Short mmCIF file of C-alpha atoms in Angstrom, two decimals:
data_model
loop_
_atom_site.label_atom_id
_atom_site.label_comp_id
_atom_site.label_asym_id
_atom_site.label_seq_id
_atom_site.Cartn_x
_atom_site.Cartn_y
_atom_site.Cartn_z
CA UNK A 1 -13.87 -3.30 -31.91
CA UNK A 2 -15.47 -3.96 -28.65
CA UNK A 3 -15.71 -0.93 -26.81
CA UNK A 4 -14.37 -1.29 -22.87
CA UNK A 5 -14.98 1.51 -20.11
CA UNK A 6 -13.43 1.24 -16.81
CA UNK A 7 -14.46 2.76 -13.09
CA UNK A 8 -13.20 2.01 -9.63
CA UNK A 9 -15.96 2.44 -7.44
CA UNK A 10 -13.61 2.34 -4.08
CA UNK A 11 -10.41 0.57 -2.03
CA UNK A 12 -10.98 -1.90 0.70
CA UNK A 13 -8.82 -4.14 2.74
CA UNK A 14 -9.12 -7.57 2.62
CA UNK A 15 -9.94 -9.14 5.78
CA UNK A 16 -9.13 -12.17 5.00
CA UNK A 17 -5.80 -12.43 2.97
CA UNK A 18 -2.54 -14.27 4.15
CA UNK A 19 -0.41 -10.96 3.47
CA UNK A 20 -1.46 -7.43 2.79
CA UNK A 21 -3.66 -6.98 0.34
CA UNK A 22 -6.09 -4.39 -1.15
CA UNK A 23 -9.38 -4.70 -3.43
CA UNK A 24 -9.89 -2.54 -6.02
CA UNK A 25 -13.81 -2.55 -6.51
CA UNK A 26 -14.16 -2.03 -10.62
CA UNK A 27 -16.75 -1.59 -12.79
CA UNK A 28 -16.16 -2.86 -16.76
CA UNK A 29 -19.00 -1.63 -19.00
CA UNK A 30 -19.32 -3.10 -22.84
CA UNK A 31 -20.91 -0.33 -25.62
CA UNK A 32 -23.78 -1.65 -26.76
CA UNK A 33 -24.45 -4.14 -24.04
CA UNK A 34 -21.69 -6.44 -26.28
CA UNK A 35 -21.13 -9.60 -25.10
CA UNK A 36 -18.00 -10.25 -23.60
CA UNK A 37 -16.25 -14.18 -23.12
CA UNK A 38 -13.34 -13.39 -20.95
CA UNK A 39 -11.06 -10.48 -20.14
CA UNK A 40 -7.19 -11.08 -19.68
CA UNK A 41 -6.97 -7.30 -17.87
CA UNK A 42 -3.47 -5.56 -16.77
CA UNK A 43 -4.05 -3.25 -14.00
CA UNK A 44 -0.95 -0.34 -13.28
CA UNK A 45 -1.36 1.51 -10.04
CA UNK A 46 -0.04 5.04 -9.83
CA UNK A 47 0.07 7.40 -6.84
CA UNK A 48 0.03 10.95 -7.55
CA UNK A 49 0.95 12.92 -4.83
CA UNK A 50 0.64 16.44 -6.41
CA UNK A 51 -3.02 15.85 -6.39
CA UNK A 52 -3.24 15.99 -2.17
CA UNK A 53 -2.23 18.80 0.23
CA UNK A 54 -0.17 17.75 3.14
CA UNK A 55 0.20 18.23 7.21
CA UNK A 56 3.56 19.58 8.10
CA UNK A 57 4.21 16.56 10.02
CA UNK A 58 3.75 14.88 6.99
CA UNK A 59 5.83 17.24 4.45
CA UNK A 60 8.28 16.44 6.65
CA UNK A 61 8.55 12.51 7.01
CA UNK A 62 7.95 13.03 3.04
CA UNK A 63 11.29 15.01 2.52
CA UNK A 64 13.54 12.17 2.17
CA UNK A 65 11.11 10.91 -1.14
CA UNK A 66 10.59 14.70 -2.44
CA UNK A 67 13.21 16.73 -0.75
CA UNK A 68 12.49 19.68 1.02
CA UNK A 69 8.89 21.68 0.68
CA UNK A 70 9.54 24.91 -1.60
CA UNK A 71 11.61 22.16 -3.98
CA UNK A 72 7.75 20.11 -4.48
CA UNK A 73 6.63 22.21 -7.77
CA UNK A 74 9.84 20.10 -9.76
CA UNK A 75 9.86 16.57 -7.39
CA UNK A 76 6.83 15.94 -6.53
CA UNK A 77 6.02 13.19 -9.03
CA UNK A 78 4.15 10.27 -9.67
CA UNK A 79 5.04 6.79 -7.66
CA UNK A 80 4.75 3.22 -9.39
CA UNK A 81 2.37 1.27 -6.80
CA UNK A 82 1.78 -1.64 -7.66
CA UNK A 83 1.22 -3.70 -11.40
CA UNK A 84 -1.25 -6.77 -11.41
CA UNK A 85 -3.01 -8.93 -13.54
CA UNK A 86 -6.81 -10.87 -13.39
CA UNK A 87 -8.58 -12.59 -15.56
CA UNK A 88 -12.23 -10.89 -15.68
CA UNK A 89 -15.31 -13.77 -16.30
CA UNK A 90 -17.77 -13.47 -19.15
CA UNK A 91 -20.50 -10.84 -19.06
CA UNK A 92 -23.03 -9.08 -21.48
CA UNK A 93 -23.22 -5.23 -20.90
CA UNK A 94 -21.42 -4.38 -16.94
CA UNK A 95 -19.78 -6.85 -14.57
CA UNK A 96 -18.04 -5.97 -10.99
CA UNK A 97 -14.76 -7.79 -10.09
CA UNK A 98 -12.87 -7.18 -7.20
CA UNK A 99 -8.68 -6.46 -8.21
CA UNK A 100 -6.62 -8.03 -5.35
CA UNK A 101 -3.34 -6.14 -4.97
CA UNK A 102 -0.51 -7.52 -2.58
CA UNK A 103 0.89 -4.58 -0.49
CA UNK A 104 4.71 -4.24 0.47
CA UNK A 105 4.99 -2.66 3.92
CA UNK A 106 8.86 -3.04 3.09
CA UNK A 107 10.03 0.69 3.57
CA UNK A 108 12.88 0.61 1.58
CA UNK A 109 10.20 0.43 -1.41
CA UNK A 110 9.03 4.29 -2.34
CA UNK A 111 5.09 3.52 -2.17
CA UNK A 112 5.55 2.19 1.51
CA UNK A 113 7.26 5.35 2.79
CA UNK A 114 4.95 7.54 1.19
CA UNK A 115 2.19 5.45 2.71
CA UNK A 116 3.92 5.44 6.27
CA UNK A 117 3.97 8.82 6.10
CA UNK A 118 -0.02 10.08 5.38
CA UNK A 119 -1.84 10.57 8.67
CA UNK A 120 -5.13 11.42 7.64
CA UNK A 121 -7.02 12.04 4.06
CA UNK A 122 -7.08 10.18 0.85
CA UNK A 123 -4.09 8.85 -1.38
CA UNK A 124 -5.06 9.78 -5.29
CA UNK A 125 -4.04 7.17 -7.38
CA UNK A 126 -4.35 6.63 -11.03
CA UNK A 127 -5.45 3.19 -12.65
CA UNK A 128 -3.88 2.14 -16.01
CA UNK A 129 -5.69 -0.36 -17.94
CA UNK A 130 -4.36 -2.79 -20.74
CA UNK A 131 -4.88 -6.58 -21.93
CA UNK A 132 -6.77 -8.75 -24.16
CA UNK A 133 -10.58 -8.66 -24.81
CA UNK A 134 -12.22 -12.01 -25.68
CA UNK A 135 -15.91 -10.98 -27.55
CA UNK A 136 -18.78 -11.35 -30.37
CA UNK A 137 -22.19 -12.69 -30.06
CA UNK A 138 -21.10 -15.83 -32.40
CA UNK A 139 -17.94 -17.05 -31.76
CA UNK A 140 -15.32 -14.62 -30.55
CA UNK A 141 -13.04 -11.86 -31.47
CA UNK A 142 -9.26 -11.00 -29.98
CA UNK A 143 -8.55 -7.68 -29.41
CA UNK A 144 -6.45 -5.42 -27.00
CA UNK A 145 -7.64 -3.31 -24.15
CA UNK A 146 -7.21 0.73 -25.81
CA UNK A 147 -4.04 2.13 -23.84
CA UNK A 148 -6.11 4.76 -23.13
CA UNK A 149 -8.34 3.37 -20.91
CA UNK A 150 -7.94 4.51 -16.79
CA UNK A 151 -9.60 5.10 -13.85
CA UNK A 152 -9.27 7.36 -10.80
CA UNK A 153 -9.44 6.29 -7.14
CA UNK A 154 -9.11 8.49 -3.82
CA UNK A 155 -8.21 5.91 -1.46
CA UNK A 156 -8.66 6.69 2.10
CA UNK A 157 -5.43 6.77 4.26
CA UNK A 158 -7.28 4.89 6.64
CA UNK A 159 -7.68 1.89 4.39
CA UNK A 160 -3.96 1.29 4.23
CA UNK A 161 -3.85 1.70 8.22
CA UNK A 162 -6.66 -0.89 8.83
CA UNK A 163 -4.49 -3.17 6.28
CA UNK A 164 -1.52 -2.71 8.10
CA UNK A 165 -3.03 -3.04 11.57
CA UNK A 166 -4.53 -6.26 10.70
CA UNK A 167 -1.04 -7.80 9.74
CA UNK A 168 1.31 -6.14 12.09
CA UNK A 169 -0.43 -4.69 14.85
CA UNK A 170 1.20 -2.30 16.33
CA UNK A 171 4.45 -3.06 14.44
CA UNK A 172 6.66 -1.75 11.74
CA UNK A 173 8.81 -3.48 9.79
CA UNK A 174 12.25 -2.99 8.85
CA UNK A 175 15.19 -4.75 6.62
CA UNK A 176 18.58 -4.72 7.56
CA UNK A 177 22.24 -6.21 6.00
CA UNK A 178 22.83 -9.33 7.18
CA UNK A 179 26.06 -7.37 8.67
CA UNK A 180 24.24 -5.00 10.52
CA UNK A 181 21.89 -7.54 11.61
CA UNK A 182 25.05 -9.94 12.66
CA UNK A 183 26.42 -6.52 14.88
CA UNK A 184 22.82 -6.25 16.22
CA UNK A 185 23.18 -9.50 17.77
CA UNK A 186 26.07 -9.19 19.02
CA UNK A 187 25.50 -6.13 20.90
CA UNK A 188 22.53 -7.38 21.85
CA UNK A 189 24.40 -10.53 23.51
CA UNK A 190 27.00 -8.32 25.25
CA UNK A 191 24.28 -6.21 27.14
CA UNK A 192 21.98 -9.74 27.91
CA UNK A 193 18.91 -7.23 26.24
CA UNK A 194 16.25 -9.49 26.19
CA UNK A 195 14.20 -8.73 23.11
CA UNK A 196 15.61 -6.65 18.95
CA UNK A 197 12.99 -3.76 20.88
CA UNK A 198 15.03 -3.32 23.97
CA UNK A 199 18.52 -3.85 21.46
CA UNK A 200 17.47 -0.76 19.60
CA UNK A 201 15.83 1.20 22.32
CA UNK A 202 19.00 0.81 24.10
CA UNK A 203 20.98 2.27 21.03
CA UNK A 204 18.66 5.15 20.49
CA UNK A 205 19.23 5.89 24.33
CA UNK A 206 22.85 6.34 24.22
CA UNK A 207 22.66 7.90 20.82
CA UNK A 208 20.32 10.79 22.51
CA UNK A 209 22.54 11.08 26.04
CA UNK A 210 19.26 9.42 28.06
CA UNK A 211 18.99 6.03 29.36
CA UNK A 212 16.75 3.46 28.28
CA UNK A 213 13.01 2.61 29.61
CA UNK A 214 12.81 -0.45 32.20
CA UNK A 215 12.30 -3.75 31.21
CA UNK A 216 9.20 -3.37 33.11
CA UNK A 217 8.07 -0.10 31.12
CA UNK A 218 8.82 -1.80 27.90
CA UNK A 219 6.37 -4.85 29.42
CA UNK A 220 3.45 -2.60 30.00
CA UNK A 221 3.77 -0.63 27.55
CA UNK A 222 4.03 -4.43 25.45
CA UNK A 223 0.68 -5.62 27.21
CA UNK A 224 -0.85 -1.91 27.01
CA UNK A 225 -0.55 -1.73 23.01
CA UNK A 226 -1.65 -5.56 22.96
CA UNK A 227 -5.34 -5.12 24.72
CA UNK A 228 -5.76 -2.56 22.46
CA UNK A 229 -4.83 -4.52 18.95
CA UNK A 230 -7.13 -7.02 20.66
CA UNK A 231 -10.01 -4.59 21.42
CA UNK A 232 -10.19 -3.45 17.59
CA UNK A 233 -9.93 -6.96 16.13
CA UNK A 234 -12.13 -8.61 17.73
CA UNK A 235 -14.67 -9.67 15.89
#
């Protein structure tokens, strides 16, 4: 049985990807320098967040995941990232491939809030290999990836940001009912708000008793935040 060993070497965004995505540099090594036709690999991304220590601003955008701080020894568990397949080329004794995985920024999904809510640091995360090995020096043989087979990455937090930044600069994004989006409207209609920004901040101001920033603050502040996405993508 061909013999498969498995190492991420580190994280990067892609640059150049239509949505977010992330690139799992990994290194596959054959025993023996076999020679190996084709790989049919299934890649499971954990996160394990017992394996980091945390800011307090952080514990505390992290409490609505893993409840409150002295309840972490019992909650803190692992989070299901991502799952992704690729198809790994023919190579005789080590090969490099790069594993594209498409990021949700949705944060009703757990690995987006936890994500949203690192400032600094790495994220420890566990790969979990399985699939189909095509080998042999004369023909070839079938056999499964051994279950046992991982990898551990510390991805830096800063990774994710760049990500993010590329594809919503300065944004967030959020999903609402199609109700609540419907009343949105609406009350943005009534009060002739001129952007969903001013809607909300408006909302937020007469939750908190204060009244909302000028049109004109929320325009600087608009073209403010905009030279600066501009100044750190440029190429």
């Amino acid at each position: 049985m061909t013999q498969l060993s498995f190492e991420c070497t580190g994280v990067r965004a892609d640059r150049y990807a239509a949505a977010p995505t992330l690139l799992f540099r990994l290194r596959l090594t054959a025993a023996e320098a076999t020679r190996v036709h084709a790989v049919a690999l299934r890649c499971q991304i954990r996160i394990e967040p017992a394996r980091r220590g945390y800011r307090t601003d952080e514990a505390e955008a992290l409490s609505d995941l893993f409840g409150e701080r002295s309840r972490w020894g019992s909650t803190l568990h692992p989070l299901q990232f991502a799952q992704v397949s690729q198809v790994v080329p023919g190579f005789t004794g080590e090969t490099e491939v790069d594993l594209a995985v498409p990021c949700s920024y949705d944060l009703e999904v757990a690995a987006g809030r936890y994500f949203r809510a690192l400032r600094e640091g790495e994220v420890p995360l566990l790969l979990l290999f399985s699939g189909t090995v095509f080998a042999g020096a004369g023909g070839f043989q079938v056999q499964p990836v051994s279950w046992d087979k991982e990898a551990a990455v510390r991805m830096p937090v800063a990774v994710w940001q760049e990500m993010t930044e590329a594809h919503f600069p300065g944004c967030g994004w959020l999903r609402l009912p199609r109700e609540t989006l419907d009343a949105l409207l609406a009350y943005r209609s009534r009060h002739a708000l001129p952007s969903w920004q001013a809607a909300v901040e408006s909302l937020l101001a007469s939750a908190g008793g204060t009244e909302p920033p000028a049109p004109e603050a929320r325009l600087l502040r608009g073209a403010a935040r905009a030279r600066t996405v501009g100044e750190r993508t440029a190429p």
